[in-house]
XYZ file of C-alpha atoms in Angstrom:
243
model
C 30.359 -27.978 26.158
C 30.639 -28.202 22.382
C 31.022 -31.733 21.114
C 33.328 -30.721 18.266
C 36.610 -29.721 19.942
C 38.724 -29.376 16.794
C 40.383 -25.963 16.587
C 39.311 -23.885 13.651
C 41.726 -23.136 10.828
C 43.087 -19.625 10.485
C 41.338 -18.972 7.179
C 37.629 -18.251 7.137
C 37.424 -18.278 10.920
C 34.118 -16.471 11.074
C 32.451 -18.764 8.528
C 33.844 -21.805 10.282
C 32.664 -20.542 13.649
C 29.152 -20.006 12.281
C 29.072 -23.543 10.896
C 30.555 -25.016 14.084
C 27.972 -23.376 16.335
C 25.130 -24.483 14.080
C 26.577 -28.008 14.051
C 26.768 -27.977 17.839
C 23.140 -26.922 18.108
C 22.095 -29.716 15.753
C 24.265 -32.401 17.393
C 23.011 -31.588 20.867
C 19.399 -31.295 19.741
C 19.068 -27.821 21.216
C 15.778 -25.993 20.775
C 14.847 -22.285 20.671
C 15.429 -20.825 24.125
C 18.055 -23.381 25.193
C 21.206 -21.745 26.520
C 24.536 -21.958 24.705
C 28.036 -22.100 26.225
C 29.625 -18.794 27.175
C 31.791 -16.904 24.698
C 34.842 -17.820 26.769
C 33.974 -21.521 26.491
C 33.425 -21.254 22.749
C 36.719 -19.419 22.272
C 38.578 -22.145 24.140
C 36.728 -24.993 22.460
C 37.316 -23.764 18.924
C 40.639 -22.014 19.408
C 39.191 -18.805 17.999
C 39.770 -15.175 18.988
C 37.170 -12.930 20.586
C 36.771 -10.682 17.543
C 36.110 -13.529 15.108
C 33.721 -15.203 17.539
C 31.770 -11.993 18.049
C 31.416 -11.550 14.294
C 30.143 -15.113 14.017
C 27.637 -14.525 16.808
C 26.452 -11.294 15.190
C 25.844 -13.159 11.939
C 23.915 -15.867 13.776
C 21.828 -13.230 15.536
C 20.924 -11.679 12.167
C 19.978 -15.139 10.899
C 17.760 -15.700 13.937
C 19.812 -18.721 14.987
C 21.122 -17.157 18.204
C 19.619 -14.701 20.681
C 21.754 -12.624 23.045
C 20.120 -11.232 26.187
C 21.031 -7.991 27.925
C 23.230 -10.011 30.264
C 25.108 -11.347 27.195
C 23.776 -14.846 27.812
C 23.343 -16.637 24.495
C 20.490 -18.957 23.639
C 19.197 -20.747 20.566
C 17.173 -18.408 18.355
C 13.680 -18.806 16.883
C 14.843 -19.727 13.374
C 16.279 -23.041 14.536
C 14.009 -25.996 13.875
C 14.335 -28.881 16.283
C 13.295 -31.502 13.714
C 16.398 -31.143 11.558
C 19.827 -29.464 11.414
C 20.110 -25.884 10.229
C 22.765 -24.420 7.983
C 23.761 -20.801 7.475
C 22.776 -21.024 3.786
C 19.346 -22.393 4.690
C 18.693 -19.648 7.217
C 19.903 -16.941 4.840
C 17.625 -18.266 2.083
C 14.656 -18.326 4.436
C 15.246 -14.766 5.602
C 15.911 -13.567 2.067
C 12.613 -14.956 0.868
C 10.650 -13.530 3.806
C 12.165 -10.105 3.257
C 11.604 -10.206 -0.490
C 8.025 -11.380 -0.087
C 7.134 -8.659 2.404
C 8.925 -5.898 0.529
C 7.320 -6.997 -2.728
C 3.911 -6.719 -1.059
C 4.788 -3.181 0.072
C 5.988 -2.291 -3.412
C 2.777 -3.619 -4.943
C 0.754 -1.445 -2.576
C 2.743 1.741 -3.165
C 4.485 1.788 -6.536
C 1.510 1.273 -8.870
C -0.275 4.156 -7.176
C 2.906 6.227 -7.326
C 3.126 5.518 -11.066
C -0.487 6.611 -11.519
C 0.212 9.832 -9.645
C 3.400 10.380 -11.640
C 1.443 10.016 -14.889
C -0.639 13.020 -13.862
C 2.273 15.184 -12.705
C 5.381 14.155 -14.630
C 7.318 16.903 -16.405
C 8.817 16.696 -19.872
C 12.299 16.809 -18.343
C 11.600 13.731 -16.221
C 10.094 11.892 -19.197
C 13.336 12.586 -21.082
C 15.360 11.322 -18.127
C 13.371 8.081 -18.068
C 13.838 7.655 -21.832
C 17.605 8.035 -21.413
C 17.645 5.460 -18.612
C 15.736 2.936 -20.725
C 18.092 3.592 -23.663
C 21.050 2.800 -21.392
C 19.308 -0.403 -20.287
C 19.476 -1.634 -23.899
C 23.273 -1.589 -23.911
C 25.410 -4.551 -22.743
C 26.548 -4.007 -19.163
C 27.311 -5.709 -15.885
C 24.823 -6.566 -13.136
C 25.872 -3.600 -10.975
C 25.052 -1.155 -13.787
C 21.722 -2.895 -14.462
C 20.838 -2.555 -10.800
C 21.878 1.114 -10.735
C 19.763 1.941 -13.792
C 16.760 0.128 -12.332
C 17.134 2.130 -9.117
C 17.369 5.373 -11.093
C 14.245 4.532 -13.085
C 12.095 3.905 -10.020
C 13.536 6.883 -8.142
C 12.681 9.160 -11.078
C 9.075 7.963 -11.037
C 8.921 8.690 -7.321
C 10.291 12.180 -8.014
C 7.637 12.670 -10.707
C 4.864 12.249 -8.115
C 5.906 15.619 -6.645
C 4.977 14.164 -3.267
C 7.927 14.362 -0.880
C 6.371 12.087 1.742
C 5.749 9.369 -0.830
C 9.261 9.812 -2.243
C 10.714 9.303 1.223
C 8.667 6.165 1.886
C 9.592 4.664 -1.478
C 13.270 5.420 -0.859
C 13.124 3.656 2.501
C 11.615 0.578 0.837
C 14.189 0.738 -1.974
C 17.051 0.999 0.519
C 15.737 -2.020 2.430
C 15.402 -3.981 -0.783
C 18.734 -2.911 -2.297
C 21.015 -5.662 -0.895
C 18.516 -8.356 -1.849
C 17.754 -6.907 -5.254
C 21.455 -6.401 -5.893
C 21.931 -10.091 -5.144
C 19.197 -10.873 -7.646
C 20.966 -8.934 -10.403
C 24.109 -10.916 -9.639
C 22.140 -14.120 -10.228
C 22.691 -13.946 -13.994
C 19.633 -12.357 -15.526
C 20.433 -13.786 -18.948
C 16.819 -13.787 -20.102
C 15.867 -10.563 -18.359
C 15.531 -7.537 -20.638
C 15.385 -4.540 -18.326
C 14.510 -2.125 -21.139
C 11.529 -4.209 -22.282
C 10.272 -4.624 -18.732
C 10.281 -0.861 -18.168
C 8.989 0.276 -21.573
C 5.253 -0.180 -20.807
C 5.652 1.951 -17.683
C 7.526 4.617 -19.625
C 4.920 4.663 -22.408
C 2.060 5.039 -19.935
C 3.851 7.952 -18.292
C 4.509 9.587 -21.669
C 0.804 9.204 -22.468
C -0.056 10.714 -19.072
C -2.386 7.744 -18.532
C -2.746 6.955 -14.781
C -4.647 3.690 -15.238
C -2.141 2.266 -17.713
C 0.760 3.426 -15.543
C -0.748 1.742 -12.497
C -1.283 -1.525 -14.364
C 2.148 -1.461 -16.022
C 3.874 -1.012 -12.666
C 1.749 -3.726 -11.068
C 2.654 -6.121 -13.894
C 6.336 -5.206 -13.564
C 6.386 -5.988 -9.848
C 4.506 -9.206 -10.588
C 7.355 -10.334 -12.846
C 9.751 -9.539 -9.996
C 7.692 -11.725 -7.649
C 7.750 -14.653 -10.063
C 11.512 -14.373 -10.447
C 11.919 -14.489 -6.670
C 9.624 -17.508 -6.417
C 11.570 -19.473 -8.998
C 15.102 -18.610 -7.902
C 15.275 -18.554 -4.118
C 14.908 -21.856 -2.285
C 13.722 -22.060 1.315
C 13.412 -24.921 3.805
C 9.656 -25.234 3.289
C 9.468 -24.472 -0.418
C 11.325 -25.945 -3.338
C 12.013 -22.596 -4.923
C 11.563 -18.863 -4.352
C 11.423 -15.529 -6.261
C 12.796 -12.018 -7.204
C 12.687 -8.825 -9.491
């Protein structure tokens, strides 16, 4: 049974349930694969309803802290380290960094080549669209608008490749990255000038220069990687990145 028997307050029940289950795992020294109490036991122990508990469990599953088998038996997940307690924030940071790192690697494989292809095929209309996007980037705005303009810029380059398969792949990557990149834009990009970061790419496309476009996009993604490295902490690293 859970060692902490205090009923959870009515406010923030899901968050409190997440923290309580993680605390229980730490206090009992449970390791990945060890079974957890049943949902009925947890509901009784914490004085929490089934809906709130299920939401908490779903969050823990996403974080890799809990695994639920087909028989609905819960066990400790692979992200729990037996040598020290885990917190939801720590697990989220770890997953965020892993996802950003992997997606950045995919971007660095695909987007520079897409930019090079776009430089060979881009139309005057799409060049004008990119110029308008960069002009909008120069104006004061909120993080949501910055993120939207960045998404538009990269989507327009994908469109300029005139390769529907590549456009689809890049959209899938962008959709996967969107929640994480949106979070990055919320992290106060006071020193980040979106227009200046995108200008070299735009100029290379206007010049119809594939090599310069490839390099400009590679450099742009590199800046993103450095931002992630310096702004997202993980358990094993002091700080992590973004772009």
